[in-house]
Amino acid sequence: MVEAVRVHKLGGPEVLTYETIGSRPPGPSEIRIRTTAIGVNFIDVYFRTGLYASDTPFIAGKEAAGVVEEVGEGVTDFRVGDHVASATLSGSYATELTAPAAVFVKVPDGISDETAAAMMLKGMTARYLLRRTFKVGPEHTILFHAASGGVGSIATQWAKHLGATVIGTVGSEEKAKLAKKNGVDHTILYRTEDFVQRVAEITGGAKCDVVYDSVGQQTWKGSLDCLKPLGLYVLFGNSSGAVTDFNPSLLAQKGSLFMTRPTLFGYTAKREDLIETANDLFDVVKSGAVEIPIGARFALKDAADAHRALESRGTTGSTILIP
Ligand SMILES: NC(=O)c1ccc[n+]([C@@H]2O[C@H](COP(=O)([O-])OP(=O)(O)OC[C@H]3O[C@@H](n4cnc5c(N)ncnc54)[C@H](OP(=O)(O)O)[C@@H]3O)[C@@H](O)[C@H]2O)c1
């Protein structure tokens, strides 16, 4: 039998219900895997609360690593025993899952299943943000909010590897230390400091080429004031709540700015993009340029505690569930 964490009605962490469900054999083009490590992401919170729409009941989670146990008809890319991972599953909080083979990639030797589960969604996000949404290089100064979180820890290391000057906001002194360890040049304690003013000071008034904002409601307005004329505002999350009152005229007033609201799912919808993005991530991790910090591990049955920790800003780096 399969143990899974399901949501029957939307709500707080307490709606995550650990229960036994049936196993499903793979249909054509599908594989069945036994999960070995499962990634926890803020998007799991959005689906649990209903900020992102989904029919109930559903199995929570998008990201997992595991071992292939069965392949369906027509699957040629994977064999029984392969270590695989995915960041775009419809329900990853389970001891076993069956899904289209096309959403998986093989995990190369030298990368553990725990590391894979900790990095596929967050690391591929960092990759498209820094290499496609905006091509970050040594000539750029970037502001990355929540710099010591899951995506933030990976993206800031990667941005330093690309040679950028990195400014990172963080929620505490302890998180500032972690961000500095990850190479962030300047940290800002945005719960107590005015980050707009600090960015102006740090850059001598020149401001940033790009702002990466996953905090949303509490940071979007100030973020626009941290950009140079013609700079790019990348809103890619809602950790503090969704941005609902955005007026496009602000982009004109603040210096002919650009704005985008990207998703990993959009950037990896084509199989070739998924493979390229994953391979680039595997390369920077295997080379040692980017480390994947796992800040906390929870048993799968304690998924609700993992959500409580994430939502209360109590985590750093990646959080994983162990089935
Ligand atoms: N669009 C995409 O493709 C995509 C893909 C992956 C992730 N994301 C987004 O990226 C963000 C980071 O995801 P993650 O899973 O790696 O999470 P995370 O960064 O580990 O956790 C979120 C962090 O946001 C900060 N935060 C600020 N205000 C908050 C509030 N009111 N409540 C909770 N947290 C708050 C906290 O850091 P401080 O204490 O330092 O402020 C917290 O640790 C999320 O918004 C997620 O939705 C988007």
mmCIF file with all atom_site columns, N, CA, C and O in Angstrom, residues 216-242:
data_model
loop_
_atom_site.group_PDB
_atom_site.id
_atom_site.type_symbol
_atom_site.label_atom_id
_atom_site.label_alt_id
_atom_site.label_comp_id
_atom_site.label_asym_id
_atom_site.label_entity_id
_atom_site.label_seq_id
_atom_site.pdbx_PDB_ins_code
_atom_site.Cartn_x
_atom_site.Cartn_y
_atom_site.Cartn_z
_atom_site.occupancy
_atom_site.B_iso_or_equiv
_atom_site.pdbx_formal_charge
_atom_site.auth_seq_id
_atom_site.auth_comp_id
_atom_site.auth_asym_id
_atom_site.auth_atom_id
_atom_site.pdbx_PDB_model_num
ATOM 1   N N  . GLY A 1 216 ? 6.333  39.391 -2.524  1.00 0.00 ? 216 GLY A N  1
ATOM 2   C CA . GLY A 1 216 ? 5.071  39.867 -3.090  1.00 0.00 ? 216 GLY A CA 1
ATOM 3   C C  . GLY A 1 216 ? 4.451  41.048 -2.388  1.00 0.00 ? 216 GLY A C  1
ATOM 4   O O  . GLY A 1 216 ? 4.978  42.162 -2.441  1.00 0.00 ? 216 GLY A O  1
ATOM 5   N N  . GLN A 1 217 ? 3.355  40.789 -1.711  1.00 0.00 ? 217 GLN A N  1
ATOM 6   C CA . GLN A 1 217 ? 2.535  41.871 -1.146  1.00 0.00 ? 217 GLN A CA 1
ATOM 7   C C  . GLN A 1 217 ? 3.339  42.892 -0.332  1.00 0.00 ? 217 GLN A C  1
ATOM 8   O O  . GLN A 1 217 ? 3.151  44.090 -0.476  1.00 0.00 ? 217 GLN A O  1
ATOM 9   N N  . GLN A 1 218 ? 4.240  42.392 0.514   1.00 0.00 ? 218 GLN A N  1
ATOM 10  C CA . GLN A 1 218 ? 4.962  43.312 1.402   1.00 0.00 ? 218 GLN A CA 1
ATOM 11  C C  . GLN A 1 218 ? 6.157  43.992 0.740   1.00 0.00 ? 218 GLN A C  1
ATOM 12  O O  . GLN A 1 218 ? 6.727  44.911 1.320   1.00 0.00 ? 218 GLN A O  1
ATOM 13  N N  . THR A 1 219 ? 6.557  43.565 -0.423  1.00 0.00 ? 219 THR A N  1
ATOM 14  C CA . THR A 1 219 ? 7.808  44.089 -1.003  1.00 0.00 ? 219 THR A CA 1
ATOM 15  C C  . THR A 1 219 ? 7.669  44.696 -2.399  1.00 0.00 ? 219 THR A C  1
ATOM 16  O O  . THR A 1 219 ? 8.593  45.350 -2.875  1.00 0.00 ? 219 THR A O  1
ATOM 17  N N  . TRP A 1 220 ? 6.543  44.484 -3.068  1.00 0.00 ? 220 TRP A N  1
ATOM 18  C CA . TRP A 1 220 ? 6.508  44.842 -4.499  1.00 0.00 ? 220 TRP A CA 1
ATOM 19  C C  . TRP A 1 220 ? 6.671  46.337 -4.731  1.00 0.00 ? 220 TRP A C  1
ATOM 20  O O  . TRP A 1 220 ? 7.393  46.753 -5.641  1.00 0.00 ? 220 TRP A O  1
ATOM 21  N N  . LYS A 1 221 ? 6.032  47.140 -3.890  1.00 0.00 ? 221 LYS A N  1
ATOM 22  C CA . LYS A 1 221 ? 6.108  48.595 -4.138  1.00 0.00 ? 221 LYS A CA 1
ATOM 23  C C  . LYS A 1 221 ? 7.535  49.094 -3.976  1.00 0.00 ? 221 LYS A C  1
ATOM 24  O O  . LYS A 1 221 ? 8.068  49.790 -4.838  1.00 0.00 ? 221 LYS A O  1
ATOM 25  N N  . GLY A 1 222 ? 8.161  48.729 -2.851  1.00 0.00 ? 222 GLY A N  1
ATOM 26  C CA . GLY A 1 222 ? 9.540  49.158 -2.608  1.00 0.00 ? 222 GLY A CA 1
ATOM 27  C C  . GLY A 1 222 ? 10.490 48.613 -3.659  1.00 0.00 ? 222 GLY A C  1
ATOM 28  O O  . GLY A 1 222 ? 11.447 49.284 -4.052  1.00 0.00 ? 222 GLY A O  1
ATOM 29  N N  . SER A 1 223 ? 10.202 47.410 -4.141  1.00 0.00 ? 223 SER A N  1
ATOM 30  C CA . SER A 1 223 ? 11.091 46.784 -5.128  1.00 0.00 ? 223 SER A CA 1
ATOM 31  C C  . SER A 1 223 ? 11.208 47.630 -6.391  1.00 0.00 ? 223 SER A C  1
ATOM 32  O O  . SER A 1 223 ? 12.286 47.748 -6.977  1.00 0.00 ? 223 SER A O  1
ATOM 33  N N  . LEU A 1 224 ? 10.105 48.241 -6.803  1.00 0.00 ? 224 LEU A N  1
ATOM 34  C CA . LEU A 1 224 ? 10.145 49.077 -8.017  1.00 0.00 ? 224 LEU A CA 1
ATOM 35  C C  . LEU A 1 224 ? 11.081 50.261 -7.816  1.00 0.00 ? 224 LEU A C  1
ATOM 36  O O  . LEU A 1 224 ? 11.729 50.724 -8.762  1.00 0.00 ? 224 LEU A O  1
ATOM 37  N N  . ASP A 1 225 ? 11.190 50.740 -6.566  1.00 0.00 ? 225 ASP A N  1
ATOM 38  C CA . ASP A 1 225 ? 12.068 51.883 -6.270  1.00 0.00 ? 225 ASP A CA 1
ATOM 39  C C  . ASP A 1 225 ? 13.536 51.483 -6.161  1.00 0.00 ? 225 ASP A C  1
ATOM 40  O O  . ASP A 1 225 ? 14.389 52.337 -5.943  1.00 0.00 ? 225 ASP A O  1
ATOM 41  N N  . CYS A 1 226 ? 13.816 50.196 -6.254  1.00 0.00 ? 226 CYS A N  1
ATOM 42  C CA . CYS A 1 226 ? 15.205 49.724 -6.194  1.00 0.00 ? 226 CYS A CA 1
ATOM 43  C C  . CYS A 1 226 ? 15.792 49.516 -7.583  1.00 0.00 ? 226 CYS A C  1
ATOM 44  O O  . CYS A 1 226 ? 16.922 49.036 -7.723  1.00 0.00 ? 226 CYS A O  1
ATOM 45  N N  . LEU A 1 227 ? 15.024 49.838 -8.619  1.00 0.00 ? 227 LEU A N  1
ATOM 46  C CA . LEU A 1 227 ? 15.471 49.564 -9.994  1.00 0.00 ? 227 LEU A CA 1
ATOM 47  C C  . LEU A 1 227 ? 15.982 50.811 -10.714 1.00 0.00 ? 227 LEU A C  1
ATOM 48  O O  . LEU A 1 227 ? 15.434 51.909 -10.563 1.00 0.00 ? 227 LEU A O  1
ATOM 49  N N  . LYS A 1 228 ? 17.018 50.595 -11.537 1.00 0.00 ? 228 LYS A N  1
ATOM 50  C CA . LYS A 1 228 ? 17.486 51.630 -12.463 1.00 0.00 ? 228 LYS A CA 1
ATOM 51  C C  . LYS A 1 228 ? 16.398 51.874 -13.504 1.00 0.00 ? 228 LYS A C  1
ATOM 52  O O  . LYS A 1 228 ? 15.575 50.977 -13.740 1.00 0.00 ? 228 LYS A O  1
ATOM 53  N N  . PRO A 1 229 ? 16.423 53.001 -14.222 1.00 0.00 ? 229 PRO A N  1
ATOM 54  C CA . PRO A 1 229 ? 15.524 53.161 -15.366 1.00 0.00 ? 229 PRO A CA 1
ATOM 55  C C  . PRO A 1 229 ? 15.702 51.982 -16.328 1.00 0.00 ? 229 PRO A C  1
ATOM 56  O O  . PRO A 1 229 ? 16.827 51.505 -16.531 1.00 0.00 ? 229 PRO A O  1
ATOM 57  N N  . LEU A 1 230 ? 14.597 51.485 -16.853 1.00 0.00 ? 230 LEU A N  1
ATOM 58  C CA . LEU A 1 230 ? 14.581 50.343 -17.774 1.00 0.00 ? 230 LEU A CA 1
ATOM 59  C C  . LEU A 1 230 ? 14.964 49.018 -17.093 1.00 0.00 ? 230 LEU A C  1
ATOM 60  O O  . LEU A 1 230 ? 15.267 48.022 -17.758 1.00 0.00 ? 230 LEU A O  1
ATOM 61  N N  . GLY A 1 231 ? 14.991 49.020 -15.773 1.00 0.00 ? 231 GLY A N  1
ATOM 62  C CA . GLY A 1 231 ? 15.311 47.796 -15.043 1.00 0.00 ? 231 GLY A CA 1
ATOM 63  C C  . GLY A 1 231 ? 14.159 46.798 -15.093 1.00 0.00 ? 231 GLY A C  1
ATOM 64  O O  . GLY A 1 231 ? 13.043 47.132 -15.503 1.00 0.00 ? 231 GLY A O  1
ATOM 65  N N  . LEU A 1 232 ? 14.455 45.566 -14.652 1.00 0.00 ? 232 LEU A N  1
ATOM 66  C CA . LEU A 1 232 ? 13.448 44.493 -14.729 1.00 0.00 ? 232 LEU A CA 1
ATOM 67  C C  . LEU A 1 232 ? 12.997 44.066 -13.340 1.00 0.00 ? 232 LEU A C  1
ATOM 68  O O  . LEU A 1 232 ? 13.815 43.694 -12.495 1.00 0.00 ? 232 LEU A O  1
ATOM 69  N N  . TYR A 1 233 ? 11.688 44.104 -13.127 1.00 0.00 ? 233 TYR A N  1
ATOM 70  C CA . TYR A 1 233 ? 11.088 43.624 -11.882 1.00 0.00 ? 233 TYR A CA 1
ATOM 71  C C  . TYR A 1 233 ? 10.526 42.224 -12.133 1.00 0.00 ? 233 TYR A C  1
ATOM 72  O O  . TYR A 1 233 ? 9.621  42.055 -12.956 1.00 0.00 ? 233 TYR A O  1
ATOM 73  N N  . VAL A 1 234 ? 11.082 41.231 -11.431 1.00 0.00 ? 234 VAL A N  1
ATOM 74  C CA . VAL A 1 234 ? 10.639 39.845 -11.594 1.00 0.00 ? 234 VAL A CA 1
ATOM 75  C C  . VAL A 1 234 ? 9.861  39.440 -10.343 1.00 0.00 ? 234 VAL A C  1
ATOM 76  O O  . VAL A 1 234 ? 10.441 39.207 -9.288  1.00 0.00 ? 234 VAL A O  1
ATOM 77  N N  . LEU A 1 235 ? 8.555  39.386 -10.476 1.00 0.00 ? 235 LEU A N  1
ATOM 78  C CA . LEU A 1 235 ? 7.699  38.960 -9.361  1.00 0.00 ? 235 LEU A CA 1
ATOM 79  C C  . LEU A 1 235 ? 7.433  37.480 -9.565  1.00 0.00 ? 235 LEU A C  1
ATOM 80  O O  . LEU A 1 235 ? 6.753  37.097 -10.523 1.00 0.00 ? 235 LEU A O  1
ATOM 81  N N  . PHE A 1 236 ? 8.006  36.631 -8.672  1.00 0.00 ? 236 PHE A N  1
ATOM 82  C CA . PHE A 1 236 ? 7.846  35.193 -8.933  1.00 0.00 ? 236 PHE A CA 1
ATOM 83  C C  . PHE A 1 236 ? 7.252  34.428 -7.765  1.00 0.00 ? 236 PHE A C  1
ATOM 84  O O  . PHE A 1 236 ? 7.285  33.199 -7.743  1.00 0.00 ? 236 PHE A O  1
ATOM 85  N N  . GLY A 1 237 ? 6.662  35.141 -6.790  1.00 0.00 ? 237 GLY A N  1
ATOM 86  C CA . GLY A 1 237 ? 6.041  34.420 -5.686  1.00 0.00 ? 237 GLY A CA 1
ATOM 87  C C  . GLY A 1 237 ? 5.199  35.323 -4.812  1.00 0.00 ? 237 GLY A C  1
ATOM 88  O O  . GLY A 1 237 ? 5.116  36.540 -5.039  1.00 0.00 ? 237 GLY A O  1
ATOM 89  N N  . ASN A 1 238 ? 4.563  34.697 -3.804  1.00 0.00 ? 238 ASN A N  1
ATOM 90  C CA . ASN A 1 238 ? 3.601  35.403 -2.936  1.00 0.00 ? 238 ASN A CA 1
ATOM 91  C C  . ASN A 1 238 ? 3.774  35.013 -1.469  1.00 0.00 ? 238 ASN A C  1
ATOM 92  O O  . ASN A 1 238 ? 2.788  34.813 -0.771  1.00 0.00 ? 238 ASN A O  1
ATOM 93  N N  . SER A 1 239 ? 4.994  34.866 -0.993  1.00 0.00 ? 239 SER A N  1
ATOM 94  C CA . SER A 1 239 ? 5.173  34.348 0.373   1.00 0.00 ? 239 SER A CA 1
ATOM 95  C C  . SER A 1 239 ? 4.436  35.192 1.409   1.00 0.00 ? 239 SER A C  1
ATOM 96  O O  . SER A 1 239 ? 3.954  34.669 2.410   1.00 0.00 ? 239 SER A O  1
ATOM 97  N N  . SER A 1 240 ? 4.324  36.512 1.178   1.00 0.00 ? 240 SER A N  1
ATOM 98  C CA . SER A 1 240 ? 3.639  37.374 2.150   1.00 0.00 ? 240 SER A CA 1
ATOM 99  C C  . SER A 1 240 ? 2.209  37.686 1.715   1.00 0.00 ? 240 SER A C  1
ATOM 100 O O  . SER A 1 240 ? 1.526  38.482 2.355   1.00 0.00 ? 240 SER A O  1
ATOM 101 N N  . GLY A 1 241 ? 1.772  37.087 0.615   1.00 0.00 ? 241 GLY A N  1
ATOM 102 C CA . GLY A 1 241 ? 0.440  37.363 0.071   1.00 0.00 ? 241 GLY A CA 1
ATOM 103 C C  . GLY A 1 241 ? 0.559  37.809 -1.379  1.00 0.00 ? 241 GLY A C  1
ATOM 104 O O  . GLY A 1 241 ? 1.615  38.276 -1.810  1.00 0.00 ? 241 GLY A O  1
ATOM 105 N N  . ALA A 1 242 ? -0.532 37.646 -2.114  1.00 0.00 ? 242 ALA A N  1
ATOM 106 C CA . ALA A 1 242 ? -0.518 37.959 -3.547  1.00 0.00 ? 242 ALA A CA 1
ATOM 107 C C  . ALA A 1 242 ? -0.577 39.467 -3.792  1.00 0.00 ? 242 ALA A C  1
ATOM 108 O O  . ALA A 1 242 ? -1.144 40.210 -2.999  1.00 0.00 ? 242 ALA A O  1
#
